[in-house]
Tab-separated table of C-alpha atoms and ligand atoms in Angstrom:
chain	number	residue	atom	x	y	z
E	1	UNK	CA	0.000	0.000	0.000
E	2	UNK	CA	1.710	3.393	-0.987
E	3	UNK	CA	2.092	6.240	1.813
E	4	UNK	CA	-0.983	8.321	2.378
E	5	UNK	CA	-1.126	12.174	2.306
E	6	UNK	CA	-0.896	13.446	5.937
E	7	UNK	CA	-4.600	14.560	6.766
E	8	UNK	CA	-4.077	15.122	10.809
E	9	UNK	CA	-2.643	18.081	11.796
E	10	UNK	CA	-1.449	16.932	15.508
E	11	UNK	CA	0.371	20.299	16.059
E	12	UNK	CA	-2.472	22.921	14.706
E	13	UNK	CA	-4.028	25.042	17.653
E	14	UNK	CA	-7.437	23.216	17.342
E	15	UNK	CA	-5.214	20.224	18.158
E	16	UNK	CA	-3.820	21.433	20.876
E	17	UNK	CA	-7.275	22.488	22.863
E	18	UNK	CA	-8.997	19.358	21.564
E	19	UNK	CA	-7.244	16.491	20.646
E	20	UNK	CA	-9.820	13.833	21.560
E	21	UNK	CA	-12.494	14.892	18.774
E	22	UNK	CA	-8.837	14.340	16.264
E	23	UNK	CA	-8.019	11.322	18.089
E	24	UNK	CA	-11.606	9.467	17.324
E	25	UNK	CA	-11.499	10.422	13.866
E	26	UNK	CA	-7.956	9.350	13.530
E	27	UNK	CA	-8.684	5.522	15.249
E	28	UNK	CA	-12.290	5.489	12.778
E	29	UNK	CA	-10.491	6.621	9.846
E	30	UNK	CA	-6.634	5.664	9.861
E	31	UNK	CA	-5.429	3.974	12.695
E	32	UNK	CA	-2.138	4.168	11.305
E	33	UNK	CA	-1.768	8.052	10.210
E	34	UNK	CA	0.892	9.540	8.396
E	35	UNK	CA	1.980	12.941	9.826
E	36	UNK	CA	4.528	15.551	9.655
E	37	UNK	CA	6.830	15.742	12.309
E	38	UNK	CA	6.007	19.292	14.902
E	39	UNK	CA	9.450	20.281	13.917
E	40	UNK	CA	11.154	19.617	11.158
E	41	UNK	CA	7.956	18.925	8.988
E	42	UNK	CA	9.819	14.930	7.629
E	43	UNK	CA	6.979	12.582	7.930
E	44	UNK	CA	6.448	10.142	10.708
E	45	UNK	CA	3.288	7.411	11.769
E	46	UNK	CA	1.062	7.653	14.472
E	47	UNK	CA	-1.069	4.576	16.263
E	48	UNK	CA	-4.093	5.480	18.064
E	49	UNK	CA	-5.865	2.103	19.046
E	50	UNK	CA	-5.337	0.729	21.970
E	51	UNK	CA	-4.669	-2.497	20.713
E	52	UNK	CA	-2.793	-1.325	18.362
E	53	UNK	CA	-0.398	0.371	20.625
E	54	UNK	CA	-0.392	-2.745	22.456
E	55	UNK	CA	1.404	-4.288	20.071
E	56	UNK	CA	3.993	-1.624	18.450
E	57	UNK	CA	5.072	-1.207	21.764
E	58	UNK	CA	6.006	-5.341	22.241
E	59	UNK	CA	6.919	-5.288	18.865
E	60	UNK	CA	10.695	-5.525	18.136
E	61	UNK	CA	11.010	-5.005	14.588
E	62	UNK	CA	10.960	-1.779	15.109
E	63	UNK	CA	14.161	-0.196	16.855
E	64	UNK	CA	14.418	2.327	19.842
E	65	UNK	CA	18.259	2.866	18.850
E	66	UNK	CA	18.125	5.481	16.156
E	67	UNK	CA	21.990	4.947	15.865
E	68	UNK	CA	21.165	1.286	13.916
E	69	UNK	CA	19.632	3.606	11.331
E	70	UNK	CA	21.354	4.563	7.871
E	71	UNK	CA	23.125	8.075	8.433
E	72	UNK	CA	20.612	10.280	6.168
E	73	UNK	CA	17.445	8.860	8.008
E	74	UNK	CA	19.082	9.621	11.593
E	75	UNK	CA	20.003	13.268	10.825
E	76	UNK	CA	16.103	13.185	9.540
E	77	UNK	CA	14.943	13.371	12.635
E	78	UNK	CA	17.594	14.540	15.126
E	79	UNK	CA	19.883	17.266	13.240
E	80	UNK	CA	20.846	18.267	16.903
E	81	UNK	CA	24.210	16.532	16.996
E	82	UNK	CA	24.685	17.852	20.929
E	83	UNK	CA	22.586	15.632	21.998
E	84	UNK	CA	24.806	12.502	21.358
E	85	UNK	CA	26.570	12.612	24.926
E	86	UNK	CA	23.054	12.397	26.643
E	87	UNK	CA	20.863	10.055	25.172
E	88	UNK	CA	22.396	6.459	25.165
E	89	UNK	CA	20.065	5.260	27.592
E	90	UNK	CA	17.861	2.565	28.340
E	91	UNK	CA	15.186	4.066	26.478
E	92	UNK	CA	16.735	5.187	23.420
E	93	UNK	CA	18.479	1.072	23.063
E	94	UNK	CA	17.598	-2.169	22.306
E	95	UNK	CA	18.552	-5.639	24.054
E	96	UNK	CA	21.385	-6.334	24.950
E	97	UNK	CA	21.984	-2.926	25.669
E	98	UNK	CA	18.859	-2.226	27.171
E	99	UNK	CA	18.948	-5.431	29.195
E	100	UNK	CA	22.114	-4.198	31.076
E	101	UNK	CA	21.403	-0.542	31.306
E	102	UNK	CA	18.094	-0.955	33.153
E	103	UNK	CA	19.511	-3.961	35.195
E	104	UNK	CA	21.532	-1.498	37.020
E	105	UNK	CA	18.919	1.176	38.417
E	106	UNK	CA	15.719	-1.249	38.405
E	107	UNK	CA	16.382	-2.429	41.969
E	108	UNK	CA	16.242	1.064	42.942
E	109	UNK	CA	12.459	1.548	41.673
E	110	UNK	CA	10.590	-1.451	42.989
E	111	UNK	CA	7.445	-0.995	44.784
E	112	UNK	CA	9.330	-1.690	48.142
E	113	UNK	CA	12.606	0.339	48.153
E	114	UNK	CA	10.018	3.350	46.758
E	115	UNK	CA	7.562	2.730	49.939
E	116	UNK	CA	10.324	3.451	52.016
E	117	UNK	CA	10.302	6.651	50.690
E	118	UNK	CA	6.273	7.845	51.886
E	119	UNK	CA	7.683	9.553	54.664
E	120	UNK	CA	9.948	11.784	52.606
E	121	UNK	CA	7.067	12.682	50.010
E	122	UNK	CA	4.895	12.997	52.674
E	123	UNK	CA	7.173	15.544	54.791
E	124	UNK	CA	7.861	17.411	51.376
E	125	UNK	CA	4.729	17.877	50.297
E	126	UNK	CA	3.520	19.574	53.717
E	127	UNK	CA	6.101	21.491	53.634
E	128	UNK	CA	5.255	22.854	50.535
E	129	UNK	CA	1.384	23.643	51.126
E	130	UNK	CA	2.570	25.546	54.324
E	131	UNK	CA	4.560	27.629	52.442
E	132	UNK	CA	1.201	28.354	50.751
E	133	UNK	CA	-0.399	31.806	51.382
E	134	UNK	CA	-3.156	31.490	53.664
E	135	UNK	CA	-6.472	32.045	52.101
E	136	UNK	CA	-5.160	32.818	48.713
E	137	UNK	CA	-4.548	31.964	44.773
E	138	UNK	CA	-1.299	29.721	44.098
E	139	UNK	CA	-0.543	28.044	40.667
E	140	UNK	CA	-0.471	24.430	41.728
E	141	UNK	CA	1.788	23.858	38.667
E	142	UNK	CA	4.372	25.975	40.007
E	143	UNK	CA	3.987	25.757	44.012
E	144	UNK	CA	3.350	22.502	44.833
E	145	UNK	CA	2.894	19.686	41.531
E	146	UNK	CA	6.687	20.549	40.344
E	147	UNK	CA	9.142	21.094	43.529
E	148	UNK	CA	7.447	17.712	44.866
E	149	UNK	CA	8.754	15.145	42.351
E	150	UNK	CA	12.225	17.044	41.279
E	151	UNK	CA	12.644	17.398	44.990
E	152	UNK	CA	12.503	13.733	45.124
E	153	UNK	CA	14.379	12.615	42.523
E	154	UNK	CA	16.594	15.322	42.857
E	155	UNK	CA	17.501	13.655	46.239
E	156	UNK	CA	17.706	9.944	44.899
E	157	UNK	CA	20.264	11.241	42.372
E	158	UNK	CA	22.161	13.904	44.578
E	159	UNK	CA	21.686	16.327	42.425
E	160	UNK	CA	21.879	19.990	43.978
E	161	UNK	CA	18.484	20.950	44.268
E	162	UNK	CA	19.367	24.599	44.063
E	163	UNK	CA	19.931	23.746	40.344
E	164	UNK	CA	16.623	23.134	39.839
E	165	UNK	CA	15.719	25.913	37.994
E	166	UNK	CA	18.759	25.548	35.335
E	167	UNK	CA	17.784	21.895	34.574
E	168	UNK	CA	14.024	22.640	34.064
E	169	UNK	CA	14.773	25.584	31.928
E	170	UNK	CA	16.750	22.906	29.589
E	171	UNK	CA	14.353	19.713	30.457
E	172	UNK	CA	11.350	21.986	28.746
E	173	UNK	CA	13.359	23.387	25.904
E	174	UNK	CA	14.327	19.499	25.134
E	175	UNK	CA	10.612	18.049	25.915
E	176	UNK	CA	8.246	20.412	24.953
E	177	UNK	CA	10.577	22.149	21.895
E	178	UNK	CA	8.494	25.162	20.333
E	179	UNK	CA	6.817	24.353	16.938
E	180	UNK	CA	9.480	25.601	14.555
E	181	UNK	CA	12.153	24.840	12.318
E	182	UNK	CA	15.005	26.835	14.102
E	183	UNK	CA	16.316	24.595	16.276
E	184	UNK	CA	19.041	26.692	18.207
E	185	UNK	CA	17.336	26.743	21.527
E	186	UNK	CA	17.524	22.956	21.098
E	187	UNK	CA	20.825	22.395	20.831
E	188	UNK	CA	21.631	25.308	23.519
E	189	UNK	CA	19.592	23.526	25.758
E	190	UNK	CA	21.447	20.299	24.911
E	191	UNK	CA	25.021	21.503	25.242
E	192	UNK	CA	24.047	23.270	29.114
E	193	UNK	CA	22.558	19.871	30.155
E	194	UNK	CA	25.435	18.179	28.764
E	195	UNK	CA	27.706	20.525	30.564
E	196	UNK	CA	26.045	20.661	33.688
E	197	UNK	CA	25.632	16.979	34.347
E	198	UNK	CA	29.287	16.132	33.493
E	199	UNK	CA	30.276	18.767	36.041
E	200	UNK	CA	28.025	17.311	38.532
E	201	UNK	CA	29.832	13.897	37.484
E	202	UNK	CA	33.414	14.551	38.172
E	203	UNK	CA	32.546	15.889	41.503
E	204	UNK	CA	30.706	13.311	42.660
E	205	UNK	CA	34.003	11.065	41.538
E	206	UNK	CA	35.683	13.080	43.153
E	207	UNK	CA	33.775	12.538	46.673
E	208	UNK	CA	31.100	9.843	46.527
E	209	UNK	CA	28.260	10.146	48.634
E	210	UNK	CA	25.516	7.975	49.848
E	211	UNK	CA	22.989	8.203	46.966
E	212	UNK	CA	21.735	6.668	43.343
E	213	UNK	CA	24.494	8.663	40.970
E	214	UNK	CA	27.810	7.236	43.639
E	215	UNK	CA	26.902	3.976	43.027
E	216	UNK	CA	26.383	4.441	39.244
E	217	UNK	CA	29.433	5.474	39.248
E	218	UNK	CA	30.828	2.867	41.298
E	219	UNK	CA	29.120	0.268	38.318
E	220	UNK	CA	31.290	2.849	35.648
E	221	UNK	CA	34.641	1.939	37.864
E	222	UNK	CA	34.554	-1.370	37.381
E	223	UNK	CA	34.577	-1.730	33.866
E	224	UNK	CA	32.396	-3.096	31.125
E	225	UNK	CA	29.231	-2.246	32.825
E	226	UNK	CA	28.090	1.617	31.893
E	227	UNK	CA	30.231	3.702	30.026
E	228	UNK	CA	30.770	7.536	31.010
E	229	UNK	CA	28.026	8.694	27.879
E	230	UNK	CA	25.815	5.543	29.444
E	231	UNK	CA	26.083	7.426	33.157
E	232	UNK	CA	25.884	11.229	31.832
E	233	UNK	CA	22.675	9.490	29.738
E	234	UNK	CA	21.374	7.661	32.567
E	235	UNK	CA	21.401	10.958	34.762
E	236	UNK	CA	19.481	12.973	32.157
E	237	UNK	CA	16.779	10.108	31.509
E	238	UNK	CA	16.358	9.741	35.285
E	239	UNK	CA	16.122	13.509	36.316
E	240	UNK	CA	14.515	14.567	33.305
E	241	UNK	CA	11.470	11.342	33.125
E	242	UNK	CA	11.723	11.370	37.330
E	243	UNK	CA	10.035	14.877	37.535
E	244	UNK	CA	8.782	16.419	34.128
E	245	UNK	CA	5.894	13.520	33.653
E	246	UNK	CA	4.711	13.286	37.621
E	247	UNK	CA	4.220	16.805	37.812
E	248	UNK	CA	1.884	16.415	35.239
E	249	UNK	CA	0.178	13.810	36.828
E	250	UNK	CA	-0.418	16.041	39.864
E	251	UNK	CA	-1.686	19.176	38.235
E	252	UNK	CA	-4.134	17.043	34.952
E	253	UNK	CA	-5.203	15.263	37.573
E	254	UNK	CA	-6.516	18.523	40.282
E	255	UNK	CA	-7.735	19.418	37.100
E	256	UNK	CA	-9.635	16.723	36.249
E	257	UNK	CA	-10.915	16.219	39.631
E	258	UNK	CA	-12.204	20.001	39.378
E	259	UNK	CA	-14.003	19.518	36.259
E	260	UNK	CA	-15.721	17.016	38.084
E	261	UNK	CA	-16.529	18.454	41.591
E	262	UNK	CA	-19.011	15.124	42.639
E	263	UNK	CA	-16.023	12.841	41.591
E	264	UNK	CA	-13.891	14.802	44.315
E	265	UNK	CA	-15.961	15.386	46.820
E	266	UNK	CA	-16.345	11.628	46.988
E	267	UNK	CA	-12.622	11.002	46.937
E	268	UNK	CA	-12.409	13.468	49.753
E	269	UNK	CA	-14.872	11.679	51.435
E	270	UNK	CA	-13.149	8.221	51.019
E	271	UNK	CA	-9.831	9.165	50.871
E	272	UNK	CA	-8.984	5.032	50.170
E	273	UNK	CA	-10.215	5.359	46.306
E	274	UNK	CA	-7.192	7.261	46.112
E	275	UNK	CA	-5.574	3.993	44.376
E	276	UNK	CA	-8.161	3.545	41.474
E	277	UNK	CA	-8.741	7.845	41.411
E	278	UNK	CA	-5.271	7.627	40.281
E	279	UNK	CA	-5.366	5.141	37.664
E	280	UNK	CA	-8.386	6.999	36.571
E	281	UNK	CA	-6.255	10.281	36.440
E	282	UNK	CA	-3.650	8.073	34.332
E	283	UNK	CA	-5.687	7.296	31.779
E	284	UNK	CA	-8.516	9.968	31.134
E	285	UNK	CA	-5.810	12.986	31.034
E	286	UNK	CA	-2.168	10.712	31.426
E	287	UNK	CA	0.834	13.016	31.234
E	288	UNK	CA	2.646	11.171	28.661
E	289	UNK	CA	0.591	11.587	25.143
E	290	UNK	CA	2.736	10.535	22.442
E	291	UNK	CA	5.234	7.517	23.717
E	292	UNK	CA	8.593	8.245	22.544
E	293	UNK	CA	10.005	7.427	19.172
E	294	UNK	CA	10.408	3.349	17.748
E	295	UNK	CA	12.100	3.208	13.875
E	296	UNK	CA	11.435	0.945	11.138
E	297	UNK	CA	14.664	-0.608	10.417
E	298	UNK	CA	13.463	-1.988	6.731
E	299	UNK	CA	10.332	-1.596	5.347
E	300	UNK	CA	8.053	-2.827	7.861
E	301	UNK	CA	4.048	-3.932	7.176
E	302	UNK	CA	2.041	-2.555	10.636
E	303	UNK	CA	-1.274	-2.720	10.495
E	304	UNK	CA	-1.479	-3.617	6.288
E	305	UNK	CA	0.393	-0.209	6.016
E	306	UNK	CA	4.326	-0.504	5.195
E	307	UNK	CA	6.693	1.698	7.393
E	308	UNK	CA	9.549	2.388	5.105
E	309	UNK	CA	12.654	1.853	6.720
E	310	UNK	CA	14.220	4.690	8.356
E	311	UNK	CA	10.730	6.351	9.376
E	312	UNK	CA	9.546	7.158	13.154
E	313	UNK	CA	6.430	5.465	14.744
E	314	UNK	CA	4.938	6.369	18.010
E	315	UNK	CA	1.793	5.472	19.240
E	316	UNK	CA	-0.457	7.951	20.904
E	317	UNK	CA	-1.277	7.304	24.560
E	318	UNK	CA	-3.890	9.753	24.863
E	319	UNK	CA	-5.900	8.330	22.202
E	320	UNK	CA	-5.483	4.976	23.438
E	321	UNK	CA	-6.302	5.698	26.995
E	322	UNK	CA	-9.674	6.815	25.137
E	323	UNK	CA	-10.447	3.966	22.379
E	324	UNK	CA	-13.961	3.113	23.324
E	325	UNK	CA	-13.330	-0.589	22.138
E	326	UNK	CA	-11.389	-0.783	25.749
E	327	UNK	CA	-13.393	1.769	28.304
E	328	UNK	CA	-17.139	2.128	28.163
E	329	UNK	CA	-17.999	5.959	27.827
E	330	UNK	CA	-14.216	7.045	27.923
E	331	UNK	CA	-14.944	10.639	28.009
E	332	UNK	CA	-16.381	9.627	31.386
E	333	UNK	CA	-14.005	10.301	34.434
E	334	UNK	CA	-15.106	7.547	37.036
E	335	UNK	CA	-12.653	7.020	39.693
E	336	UNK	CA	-13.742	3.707	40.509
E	337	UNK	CA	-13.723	2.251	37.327
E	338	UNK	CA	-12.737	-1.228	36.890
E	339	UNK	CA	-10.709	-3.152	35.156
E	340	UNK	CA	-8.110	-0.328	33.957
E	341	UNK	CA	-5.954	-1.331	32.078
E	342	UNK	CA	-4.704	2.640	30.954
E	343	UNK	CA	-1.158	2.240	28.688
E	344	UNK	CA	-0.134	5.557	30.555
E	345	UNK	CA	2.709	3.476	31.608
E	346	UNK	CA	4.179	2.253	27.989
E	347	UNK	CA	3.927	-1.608	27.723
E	348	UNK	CA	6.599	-4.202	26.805
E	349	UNK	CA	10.257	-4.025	27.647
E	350	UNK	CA	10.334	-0.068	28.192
E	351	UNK	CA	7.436	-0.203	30.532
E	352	UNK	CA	7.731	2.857	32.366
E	353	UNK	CA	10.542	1.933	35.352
E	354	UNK	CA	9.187	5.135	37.657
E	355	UNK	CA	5.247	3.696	37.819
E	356	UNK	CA	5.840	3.114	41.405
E	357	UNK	CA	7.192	6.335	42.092
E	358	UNK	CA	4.901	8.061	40.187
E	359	UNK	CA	1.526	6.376	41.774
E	360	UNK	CA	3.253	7.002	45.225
E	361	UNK	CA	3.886	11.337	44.625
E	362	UNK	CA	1.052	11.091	42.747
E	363	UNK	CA	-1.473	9.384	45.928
E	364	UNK	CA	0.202	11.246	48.587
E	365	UNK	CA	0.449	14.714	47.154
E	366	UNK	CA	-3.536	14.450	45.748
E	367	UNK	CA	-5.009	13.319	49.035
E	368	UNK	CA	-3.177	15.594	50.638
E	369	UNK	CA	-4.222	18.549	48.974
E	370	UNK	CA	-7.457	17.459	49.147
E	371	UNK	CA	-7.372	17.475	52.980
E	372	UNK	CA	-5.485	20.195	53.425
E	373	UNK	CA	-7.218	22.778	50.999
E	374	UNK	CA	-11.026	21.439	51.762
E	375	UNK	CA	-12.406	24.933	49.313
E	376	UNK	CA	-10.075	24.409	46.376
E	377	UNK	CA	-11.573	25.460	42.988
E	378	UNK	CA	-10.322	27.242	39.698
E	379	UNK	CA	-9.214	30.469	40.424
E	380	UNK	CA	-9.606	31.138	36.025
E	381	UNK	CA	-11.854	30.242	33.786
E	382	UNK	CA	-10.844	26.809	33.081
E	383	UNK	CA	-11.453	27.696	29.315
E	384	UNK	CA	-8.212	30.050	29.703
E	385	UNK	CA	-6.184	27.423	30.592
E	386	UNK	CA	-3.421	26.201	28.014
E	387	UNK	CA	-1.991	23.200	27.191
E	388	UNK	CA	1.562	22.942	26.151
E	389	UNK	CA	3.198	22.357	23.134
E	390	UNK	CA	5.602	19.433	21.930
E	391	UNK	CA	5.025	15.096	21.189
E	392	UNK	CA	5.534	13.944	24.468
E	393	UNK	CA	3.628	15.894	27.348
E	394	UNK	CA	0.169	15.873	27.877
E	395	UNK	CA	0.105	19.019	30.327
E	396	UNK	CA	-0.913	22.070	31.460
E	397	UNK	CA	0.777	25.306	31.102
E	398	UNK	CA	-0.675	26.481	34.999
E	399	UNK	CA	-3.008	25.814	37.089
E	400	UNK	CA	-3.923	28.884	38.967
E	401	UNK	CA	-5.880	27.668	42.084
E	402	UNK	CA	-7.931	29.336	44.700
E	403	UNK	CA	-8.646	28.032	48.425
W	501	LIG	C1	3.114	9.757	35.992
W	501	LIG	C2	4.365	9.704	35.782
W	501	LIG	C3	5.018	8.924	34.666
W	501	LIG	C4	4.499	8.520	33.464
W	501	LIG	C5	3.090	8.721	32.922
W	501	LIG	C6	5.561	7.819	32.768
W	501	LIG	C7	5.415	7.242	31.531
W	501	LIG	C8	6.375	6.494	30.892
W	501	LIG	C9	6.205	5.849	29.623
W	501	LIG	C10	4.952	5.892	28.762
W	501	LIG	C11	7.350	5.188	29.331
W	501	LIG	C12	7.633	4.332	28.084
W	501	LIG	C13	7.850	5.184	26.871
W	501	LIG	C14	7.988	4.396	25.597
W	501	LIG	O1	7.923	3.151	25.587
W	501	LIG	O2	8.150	5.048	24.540
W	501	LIG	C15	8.265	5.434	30.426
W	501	LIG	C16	9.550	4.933	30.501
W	501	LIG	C17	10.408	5.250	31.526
W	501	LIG	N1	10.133	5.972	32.670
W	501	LIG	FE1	8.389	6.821	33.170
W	501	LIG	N2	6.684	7.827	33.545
W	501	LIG	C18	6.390	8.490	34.721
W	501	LIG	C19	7.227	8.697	35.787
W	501	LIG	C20	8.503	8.260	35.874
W	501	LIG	C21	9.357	8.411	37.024
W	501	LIG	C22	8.952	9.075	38.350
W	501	LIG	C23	10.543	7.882	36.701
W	501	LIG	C24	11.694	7.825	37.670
W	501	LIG	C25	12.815	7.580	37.553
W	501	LIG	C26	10.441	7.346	35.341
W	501	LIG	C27	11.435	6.698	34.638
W	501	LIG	C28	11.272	6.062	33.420
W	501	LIG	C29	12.337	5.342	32.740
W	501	LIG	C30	13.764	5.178	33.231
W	501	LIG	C31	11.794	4.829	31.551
W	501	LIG	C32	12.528	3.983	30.501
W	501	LIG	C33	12.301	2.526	30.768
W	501	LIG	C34	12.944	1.631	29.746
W	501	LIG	O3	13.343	2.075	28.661
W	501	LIG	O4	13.088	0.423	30.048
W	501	LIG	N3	9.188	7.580	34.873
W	501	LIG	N4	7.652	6.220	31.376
């Protein structure tokens, strides 16, 4: 079957405010779209069932290593060449590679070395709402749904969190990259992250301490098991995917829950559906909407359509999350609902290593607020609200509360 024309504009501003009514038109009328990359405009395939995603995401014809691909279709996609010394990691590789690289950090992320850590997320996240103004307006985005999770991982890692600032400045620029062709800030952004976490690097070689980046390093020193790009790389994934998609979590889900005042009041009368309210939050308005990017290494049939080699496929998580063939009235938010099975996560091999993590921040810091600020509502019309631009993030720009 020869390549369609590109009929879905992803990026356009309609898009942007309502990408569900795009979405079911896109899973009715090609569940396999051809679209032009945000960016550089080279054309790229989206899924949008959630079957469908199911199965690009176990399916390993198609490559997470862009480096496997020929020269010309590489610099397609990523003519930032700074970016090289950051992004060998576990989700930009294959096995083996991928195999070893997420050997070494998954011990740190299972359900029961992150429970050990509800005391800290509890203690930071009252810390933050009493640095709230009494009686006021606060954007949650900003004062609460953002220090919370790069507090936390910025303490697994060691990384100063005075730097905070720098590294979201350059986390946003790489994430959420403005939709145009000049892709300076992009490879500014690059070389300062690059930069930064080497720095950060060589002192902590110089003096290791007791936390997740010493004994990284401590793999590095003994030879053949993470190289110094692997570490730097590791680093960035962890710091960058450890805060930028929780705090997204926390503020689509307030939001959600305040779109739907009878769906919070009964979580803040039963504080134990917290559990299923956030699975709910996961899939009805997930942070992560487009999964990152898998390449055809030859031409490859998906779906009856062939993927010529070299091309980018990602499936959309959003859409998924919404495919009526899986959840009865999707557009319903029902935090009780049962079985759901969301793909917020990812599925297969790259499943999402931080899902424990993320549901823990994610519990605390929403049950929390709700106790703590018992009169929260919009404090705009939530028709002003924006959502922000780029593939990957499903999130708000603010979320200017008041309480
Ligand atoms: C609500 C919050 C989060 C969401 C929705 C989320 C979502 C995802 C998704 C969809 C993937 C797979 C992407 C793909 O296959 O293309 C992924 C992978 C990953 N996530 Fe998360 N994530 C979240 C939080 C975190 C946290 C807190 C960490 C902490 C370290 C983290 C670390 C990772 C890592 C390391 C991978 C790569 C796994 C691999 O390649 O094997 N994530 N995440």
């Amino acid at each position: 079957m020869s390549a369609p024309e590109p009929r879905f504009d992803l990026w356009s501003p309609e898009a942007r405010v309502d990408p569900l009514s795009l979405y079911a038109r896109m899973r009715q009328e090609a569940p396999v779209a051809r679209v032009l990359s945000p960016t550089q405009r080279v054309p790229m395939w989206i899924v949008s069932r959630y079957r469908d995603t199911q199965e690009l995401l176990r399916d390993t014809r198609f490559t997470k290593d862009k480096y496997k691909l020929a020269d010309e279709d590489r610099l397609r996609y990523f003519r930032v060449e700074e970016i090289e010394q950051i992004d060998k990691h576990m989700l930009n590789s294959d096995p083996p590679v991928h195999t070893r690289l997420r050997s070494l950090v998954s011990q740190a992320f299972t359900a029961r070395r992150v429970e050990a850590l509800r005391p800290r997320i509890l203690a930071i996240a009252q810390r933050l709402l009493d640095s709230f103004p009494p009686g006021g307006n606060v954007d949650l985005l900003e004062a609460f749904a953002f220090p919370l999770p790069v507090t936390v991982i910025a303490e697994l890692l060691g990384v100063p969190l005075e730097d905070q600032d720098r590294f979201r400045e350059w986390t946003l620029t790489l994430v959420s990259p403005p939709h145009s062709n000049n892709l300076e800030p992009l490879r500014k952004a690059a070389i300062h992250f690059q930069q930064y976490l080497q720095d950060f690097l060589a002192r902590r070689r110089a003096e290791p301490q007791d936390d997740l980046t010493s004994a990284l390093i401590a793999a590095e020193q003994e030879g053949d098991r993470l190289t110094p790009v692997e570490l730097t790389s590791m680093v960035f994934l962890l710091l960058v995917a450890g805060h930028e998609t929780t705090v997204n979590l926390v503020t689509n889900g307030v939001w959600a829950l305040l779109k739907h005042p009878e769906q919070l009041e009964r979580l803040r009368g039963d504080p134990s559906l917290i559990e299923s309210a956030v699975e709910e939050m996961l899939r009805y308005c997930g942070p992560v909407n487009h999964t990152t990017s898998r390449f055809a290494q030859q031409d490859t049939e998906f779906l009856g359509q062939v993927i010529p080699a070299g091309q980018m496929i990602m499936a959309s998580l959003l859409s998924a999350n919404h495919d009526p063939e899986q959840f009865p009235q999707p557009e319903r938010l029902d935090i009780t609902r049962s079985p759901n099975r969301h793909l917020s996560f990812g599925a297969g091999m790259h499943f999402c290593l931080g899902a424990p993590l993320a549901r823990l921040e994610a519990m605390l810091a929403i049950n929390l607020l709700l106790q703590r600020l018992p009169h929260m509502r919009f404090a705009v019309d939530p028709s002003m609200l924006r959502w922000r631009t780029g593939m990957l993030i499903h999130g708000l720009e603010r979320l200017p509360i008041a309480f």
